[in-house]
């Protein structure tokens, strides 16, 4: 097959673009974006300095030449706003990047395929309005449309990150994509892949040491007389993956509070644990902000989980490089909190392994190696490996 010609649209930090590069072994022709994302995308520009970036709010003429595909990571905060209580104007504004970019890409550039990654809700009833709007755009510009739900752990990286990929195809009906369930290492073995010379290994998701960040952690280590790794390996199960929840679910809350009061006299964490006890006594639930632990596969690196995840082998928080590796970024990719970067930029990333596999399916489509669905829209669930009606 000839050299694949592709580009990005709002690539953000670059994980999805890296995945496209892994599949095609070629670099993008250019990046399409907006000035609002200048800071977020500087890391990718530094990684591939030879690739031009075109701000759509600053130029009138777009590059000429047909592209095989364009890959996008358009933000879509509106998926959390979809309800009957929200007006169409509010929803339009929340999804402006996805909708405006789709019109530009499909209407003006017209690649053979335009695809991107978005929230899990795009696949469910929660995302019906956005989904229908995208289908309308596909019909308007002469494309078919499909959705593909998957999770990162099925593509070779030990992170459960449920997401939805959406595709516009320049054919009457969309192709039926293959399903994936690649083998993966556990967290301990996967993190060993990081070379010693990789950057950002001494920057951590929290600056405080683990034993200072969670006194409950100290109680647990003392109570069970296990090493950090032994405890995580033994108790990495079910839905319990943080220390306050572990203590509560195992009936150790009173004992933990008593132990902490004897050892530390007073602390904000003791106050927090007492409030948790009150809520539970009243039949309520609590938000667990204590550090998270995983041994086999971690949950999605977003929110509190991103800033509180601990290493499965060593008694410390994850390093920035380890988070980058869990997102599939190359070992020579530069990202530094000390240089002013925001950790949340990594959370907005697409793990390169999922993007790689979706791009492999696009390449099969370009080579006419896939069967086609019998309707202009199809939803595929890679988790259950079936077409969803």
Coordinates of C-alpha atoms in Angstrom, one line a residue:
X1 CA 0.0 0.0 0.0
X2 CA 1.2 3.5 -0.8
X3 CA 2.2 5.9 2.0
X4 CA -0.8 6.8 4.2
X5 CA -1.6 10.5 4.3
X6 CA -3.2 11.6 7.5
X7 CA -3.5 14.5 9.9
X8 CA -4.9 15.4 13.3
X9 CA -7.7 17.7 14.6
X10 CA -7.3 19.0 18.1
X11 CA -4.7 16.3 19.1
X12 CA -4.3 17.7 22.6
X13 CA -1.2 16.2 24.4
X14 CA -0.8 13.7 21.6
X15 CA -1.5 10.1 22.7
X16 CA -4.0 9.5 19.9
X17 CA -1.7 10.9 17.3
X18 CA 1.1 8.7 18.6
X19 CA -1.2 5.7 18.2
X20 CA -1.8 6.7 14.6
X21 CA 1.9 7.0 14.0
X22 CA 2.4 3.5 15.5
X23 CA -0.1 2.0 13.1
X24 CA 1.0 3.8 9.9
X25 CA 4.7 4.3 10.5
X26 CA 4.2 7.8 9.1
X27 CA 3.9 11.2 10.6
X28 CA 0.9 13.5 10.1
X29 CA 0.9 16.1 7.4
X30 CA -0.3 18.8 9.8
X31 CA -2.3 19.4 13.0
X32 CA -5.6 21.2 12.8
X33 CA -6.6 23.0 16.0
X34 CA -7.7 26.2 17.7
X35 CA -5.8 28.8 19.7
X36 CA -7.7 27.7 22.8
X37 CA -5.6 24.5 22.8
X38 CA -2.2 26.2 22.3
X39 CA -0.8 25.3 25.7
X40 CA -2.2 21.7 25.8
X41 CA -0.7 20.8 22.4
X42 CA 2.8 22.3 22.9
X43 CA 4.1 19.0 24.2
X44 CA 3.2 17.3 20.9
X45 CA 4.7 20.1 18.9
X46 CA 7.9 19.8 20.8
X47 CA 7.9 16.0 20.2
X48 CA 7.3 16.4 16.4
X49 CA 8.7 19.9 15.7
X50 CA 8.7 19.4 11.9
X51 CA 4.9 19.0 11.8
X52 CA 3.0 22.3 11.2
X53 CA 0.0 23.3 13.3
X54 CA -2.8 25.2 11.8
X55 CA -5.2 27.2 14.0
X56 CA -8.6 27.1 12.4
X57 CA -9.6 30.4 14.1
X58 CA -6.6 32.2 12.5
X59 CA -6.5 31.0 8.9
X60 CA -9.0 31.1 6.0
X61 CA -7.4 28.7 3.6
X62 CA -7.0 25.0 4.4
X63 CA -4.2 22.7 3.0
X64 CA -5.0 21.1 -0.3
X65 CA -4.8 17.4 -1.1
X66 CA -6.9 14.4 -0.2
X67 CA -6.1 12.7 3.1
X68 CA -6.7 9.1 3.9
X69 CA -7.9 10.0 7.4
X70 CA -8.0 12.6 10.1
X71 CA -7.9 11.7 13.8
X72 CA -9.4 13.9 16.5
X73 CA -9.6 14.3 20.3
X74 CA -12.3 17.0 20.4
X75 CA -13.4 17.8 23.9
X76 CA -17.1 17.1 24.5
X77 CA -18.0 18.3 28.0
X78 CA -21.6 18.4 26.8
X79 CA -22.0 14.7 27.3
X80 CA -22.3 15.4 31.1
X81 CA -25.0 18.0 30.4
X82 CA -27.4 15.9 28.3
X83 CA -30.7 16.0 30.0
X84 CA -34.2 17.3 29.3
X85 CA -33.5 20.2 31.7
X86 CA -30.8 21.6 29.5
X87 CA -31.6 23.8 26.5
X88 CA -30.3 23.1 23.0
X89 CA -28.2 26.3 23.2
X90 CA -26.4 25.0 26.3
X91 CA -25.8 21.6 24.7
X92 CA -24.6 23.2 21.4
X93 CA -22.1 25.3 23.2
X94 CA -20.7 22.4 25.3
X95 CA -20.1 20.4 22.1
X96 CA -19.0 23.2 19.8
X97 CA -15.5 21.8 19.3
X98 CA -16.8 18.4 18.1
X99 CA -19.5 19.9 15.9
X100 CA -17.6 22.7 14.3
X101 CA -14.5 20.6 13.6
X102 CA -16.7 17.9 12.0
X103 CA -18.2 20.4 9.6
X104 CA -14.8 21.7 8.6
X105 CA -13.2 18.3 8.2
X106 CA -16.1 16.6 6.4
X107 CA -17.3 19.6 4.4
X108 CA -14.0 21.2 3.4
X109 CA -11.1 18.7 3.7
X110 CA -13.2 15.5 3.0
X111 CA -10.8 12.7 4.1
X112 CA -11.8 9.2 3.4
X113 CA -12.2 8.6 7.2
X114 CA -12.6 11.0 10.1
X115 CA -12.5 9.4 13.5
X116 CA -12.0 10.4 17.2
X117 CA -12.3 9.3 20.8
X118 CA -14.8 10.5 23.2
X119 CA -16.7 9.8 26.5
X120 CA -18.3 6.5 27.3
X121 CA -21.7 8.3 27.4
X122 CA -21.6 8.8 23.6
X123 CA -22.4 5.1 23.2
X124 CA -25.3 5.1 25.7
X125 CA -28.7 6.7 26.0
X126 CA -26.9 9.6 27.8
X127 CA -25.3 10.5 24.5
X128 CA -28.3 10.1 22.2
X129 CA -28.6 13.8 21.3
X130 CA -24.9 14.2 20.5
X131 CA -24.9 10.9 18.6
X132 CA -27.9 12.0 16.5
X133 CA -26.3 15.3 15.7
X134 CA -23.2 13.5 14.5
X135 CA -25.3 11.2 12.3
X136 CA -27.0 14.2 10.8
X137 CA -23.6 15.7 9.9
X138 CA -22.5 12.4 8.4
X139 CA -25.6 12.4 6.1
X140 CA -25.1 16.0 5.3
X141 CA -21.6 15.5 4.1
X142 CA -22.0 12.1 2.4
X143 CA -20.5 9.8 5.1
X144 CA -21.8 6.8 7.0
X145 CA -21.2 6.7 10.7
X146 CA -20.3 4.1 13.4
X147 CA -19.4 3.9 17.1
X148 CA -17.0 1.5 18.8
X149 CA -16.9 1.1 22.6
X150 CA -13.8 -0.3 24.2
X151 CA -11.5 -0.1 27.2
X152 CA -7.7 0.4 27.2
X153 CA -7.1 -2.9 29.0
X154 CA -8.3 -4.8 25.9
X155 CA -5.5 -3.2 23.9
X156 CA -2.4 -4.2 25.9
X157 CA -2.1 -1.6 28.7
X158 CA -3.3 -2.4 32.2
X159 CA -5.7 0.5 32.6
X160 CA -9.5 0.2 32.6
X161 CA -10.4 3.3 30.6
X162 CA -13.8 2.9 29.0
X163 CA -14.2 5.2 26.0
X164 CA -16.1 5.5 22.7
X165 CA -14.6 5.9 19.3
X166 CA -16.7 7.5 16.6
X167 CA -16.0 7.1 12.8
X168 CA -17.2 8.9 9.6
X169 CA -16.6 6.7 6.5
X170 CA -16.8 7.9 2.9
X171 CA -19.0 4.9 2.0
X172 CA -22.7 4.3 1.9
X173 CA -22.5 2.0 4.9
X174 CA -19.8 1.6 7.6
X175 CA -17.4 -1.3 7.8
X176 CA -17.6 -3.9 10.5
X177 CA -14.5 -3.5 12.6
X178 CA -12.6 -6.4 14.2
X179 CA -12.7 -6.9 18.0
X180 CA -9.6 -6.8 20.2
X181 CA -8.5 -8.5 23.4
X182 CA -4.7 -8.2 23.4
X183 CA -2.6 -9.8 26.2
X184 CA -1.3 -7.4 28.8
X185 CA 1.1 -7.4 31.7
X186 CA 0.1 -6.6 35.2
X187 CA 1.0 -3.2 36.5
X188 CA 4.3 -4.3 38.2
X189 CA 5.6 -5.9 35.0
X190 CA 4.4 -3.2 32.7
X191 CA 6.0 -0.4 34.7
X192 CA 9.3 -2.2 34.5
X193 CA 9.4 -1.4 30.8
X194 CA 10.3 2.2 31.5
X195 CA 14.1 2.7 30.8
X196 CA 16.3 4.3 33.4
X197 CA 17.1 7.3 31.2
X198 CA 13.5 8.3 30.7
X199 CA 12.6 11.8 32.0
X200 CA 10.1 12.8 34.8
X201 CA 10.8 9.7 36.9
X202 CA 11.5 11.9 40.0
X203 CA 8.3 13.9 39.6
X204 CA 5.2 12.4 41.3
X205 CA 1.5 12.8 41.2
X206 CA 1.6 14.0 44.8
X207 CA 4.5 15.8 46.4
X208 CA 3.9 14.4 49.9
X209 CA 5.3 10.9 50.6
X210 CA 2.7 8.2 50.9
X211 CA 3.1 7.7 54.6
X212 CA 2.5 11.4 55.2
X213 CA -0.4 11.6 52.8
X214 CA -2.4 8.8 54.4
X215 CA -2.1 7.9 58.0
X216 CA -4.7 5.2 57.4
X217 CA -2.1 3.6 55.1
X218 CA 0.3 3.4 58.1
X219 CA -2.4 1.8 60.2
X220 CA -3.0 -0.8 57.6
X221 CA 0.6 -1.7 57.1
X222 CA 1.0 -2.0 60.9
X223 CA -2.2 -4.0 61.3
X224 CA -1.5 -6.6 58.6
X225 CA 2.3 -6.8 58.9
X226 CA 2.7 -6.9 55.2
X227 CA 4.9 -5.1 52.8
X228 CA 3.4 -2.5 50.5
X229 CA 3.5 -4.9 47.5
X230 CA 2.2 -7.9 49.5
X231 CA -0.8 -6.0 50.7
X232 CA -1.7 -4.6 47.3
X233 CA -1.3 -8.0 45.6
X234 CA -3.4 -9.7 48.2
X235 CA -6.2 -7.2 48.4
X236 CA -6.5 -5.9 44.8
X237 CA -10.0 -7.2 44.3
X238 CA -13.6 -6.2 43.7
X239 CA -14.4 -2.5 43.8
X240 CA -12.2 -1.7 46.8
X241 CA -9.1 0.2 45.7
X242 CA -8.4 2.9 48.3
X243 CA -7.5 2.8 51.9
X244 CA -10.4 4.5 53.6
X245 CA -12.9 2.3 51.8
X246 CA -10.8 -0.8 52.7
X247 CA -10.9 0.1 56.4
X248 CA -14.6 0.8 56.3
X249 CA -15.6 -2.3 54.3
X250 CA -13.5 -4.5 56.6
X251 CA -15.0 -3.2 59.9
X252 CA -11.7 -1.5 60.9
X253 CA -12.9 2.1 61.1
X254 CA -13.1 2.4 64.9
X255 CA -9.8 0.5 65.4
X256 CA -8.1 2.8 62.9
X257 CA -9.3 6.0 64.5
X258 CA -8.3 4.8 68.0
X259 CA -4.8 3.8 66.7
X260 CA -4.3 7.1 64.9
X261 CA -5.4 9.1 68.0
X262 CA -2.9 7.3 70.1
X263 CA -0.1 7.7 67.6
X264 CA -0.7 11.1 66.0
X265 CA -2.9 12.8 68.7
X266 CA -4.8 14.9 66.0
X267 CA -4.8 15.3 62.3
X268 CA -7.2 16.3 59.5
X269 CA -7.4 12.7 58.5
X270 CA -8.7 11.6 61.9
X271 CA -11.4 14.3 61.6
X272 CA -12.2 13.0 58.1
X273 CA -12.5 9.4 59.3
X274 CA -14.8 10.4 62.1
X275 CA -17.1 12.2 59.6
X276 CA -17.0 9.0 57.5
X277 CA -18.1 7.1 60.6
X278 CA -21.0 9.5 61.2
X279 CA -22.2 9.2 57.6
X280 CA -22.1 5.4 57.7
X281 CA -24.0 5.4 61.0
X282 CA -26.7 7.5 59.4
X283 CA -26.9 5.1 56.5
X284 CA -25.0 7.4 54.1
X285 CA -22.1 7.1 51.7
X286 CA -18.8 9.0 51.5
X287 CA -16.4 10.2 48.9
X288 CA -13.1 8.5 49.3
X289 CA -10.2 10.8 48.6
X290 CA -7.5 8.5 50.1
X291 CA -4.7 7.1 47.9
X292 CA -5.7 4.4 45.4
X293 CA -3.9 1.0 44.9
X294 CA -4.0 -1.6 42.1
X295 CA -1.8 -4.6 41.3
X296 CA -3.2 -6.1 38.1
X297 CA -5.0 -3.3 36.2
X298 CA -5.7 0.2 37.4
X299 CA -8.9 2.2 36.9
X300 CA -9.0 5.2 34.5
X301 CA -6.4 7.8 35.3
X302 CA -8.7 10.7 35.8
X303 CA -9.7 12.9 38.8
X304 CA -8.8 11.7 42.2
X305 CA -7.5 8.4 40.8
X306 CA -4.9 10.3 38.7
X307 CA -3.6 12.3 41.6
X308 CA -3.8 9.5 44.2
X309 CA -2.6 6.4 42.5
X310 CA 0.2 4.5 44.2
X311 CA 2.9 2.3 42.8
X312 CA 2.0 -1.4 43.0
X313 CA 5.5 -2.4 44.2
X314 CA 7.0 0.5 46.0
X315 CA 5.5 2.6 48.9
X316 CA 5.1 5.8 47.0
X317 CA 2.9 7.6 44.5
X318 CA 3.2 7.0 40.8
X319 CA 5.7 9.1 38.9
X320 CA 4.7 11.4 36.0
X321 CA 6.7 9.1 33.7
X322 CA 4.7 6.0 34.9
X323 CA 1.5 7.8 34.3
X324 CA 2.7 8.7 30.8
X325 CA 3.6 5.0 30.2
X326 CA 0.1 4.0 31.3
X327 CA -1.1 6.3 28.6
X328 CA 1.2 4.7 26.0
X329 CA 3.3 7.7 25.4
X330 CA 6.8 7.1 24.0
X331 CA 9.7 7.0 26.5
X332 CA 11.3 10.0 24.9
X333 CA 8.2 12.1 25.1
X334 CA 8.8 15.1 27.4
X335 CA 6.2 16.2 30.0
X336 CA 7.2 17.9 33.2
X337 CA 5.2 19.3 36.1
X338 CA 8.3 21.2 37.2
X339 CA 8.2 23.0 33.9
X340 CA 4.7 24.1 34.5
X341 CA 2.7 21.3 32.8
X342 CA -0.7 20.3 34.3
X343 CA -1.2 16.7 35.2
X344 CA -4.8 16.9 34.0
X345 CA -3.5 17.4 30.5
X346 CA -2.4 13.7 30.6
X347 CA -5.8 12.7 31.8
X348 CA -7.3 14.3 28.7
X349 CA -5.1 12.1 26.6
X350 CA -6.0 9.0 24.6
X351 CA -3.9 5.9 25.4
X352 CA -1.8 5.3 22.3
X353 CA -2.6 1.6 22.2
X354 CA -6.4 2.1 21.7
X355 CA -5.7 4.7 19.0
X356 CA -3.2 2.4 17.3
X357 CA -5.8 -0.4 17.1
X358 CA -8.5 1.8 15.8
X359 CA -6.1 3.2 13.2
X360 CA -5.3 -0.4 12.2
X361 CA -9.0 -0.9 11.4
X362 CA -9.0 2.3 9.4
X363 CA -6.1 1.0 7.3
X364 CA -8.0 -2.3 6.7
X365 CA -10.9 -0.2 5.5
X366 CA -8.6 1.8 3.1
X367 CA -7.3 -1.6 1.8
X368 CA -10.9 -2.8 1.3
X369 CA -10.3 -5.7 3.7
X370 CA -13.5 -5.3 5.8
X371 CA -17.1 -6.4 5.4
X372 CA -19.8 -3.7 5.5
X373 CA -22.8 -3.3 7.7
X374 CA -26.2 -3.3 5.9
X375 CA -27.3 0.1 7.4
X376 CA -25.6 3.5 7.4
X377 CA -25.1 3.5 11.2
X378 CA -23.7 0.7 13.4
X379 CA -22.7 0.5 17.1
X380 CA -20.0 -2.1 18.0
X381 CA -19.2 -3.1 21.6
X382 CA -15.6 -4.4 21.9
X383 CA -16.2 -5.4 25.5
X384 CA -19.0 -7.8 24.7
X385 CA -17.7 -8.3 21.2
X386 CA -21.0 -7.8 19.4
X387 CA -23.1 -5.3 17.4
X388 CA -25.5 -3.3 19.6
X389 CA -29.0 -2.5 18.3

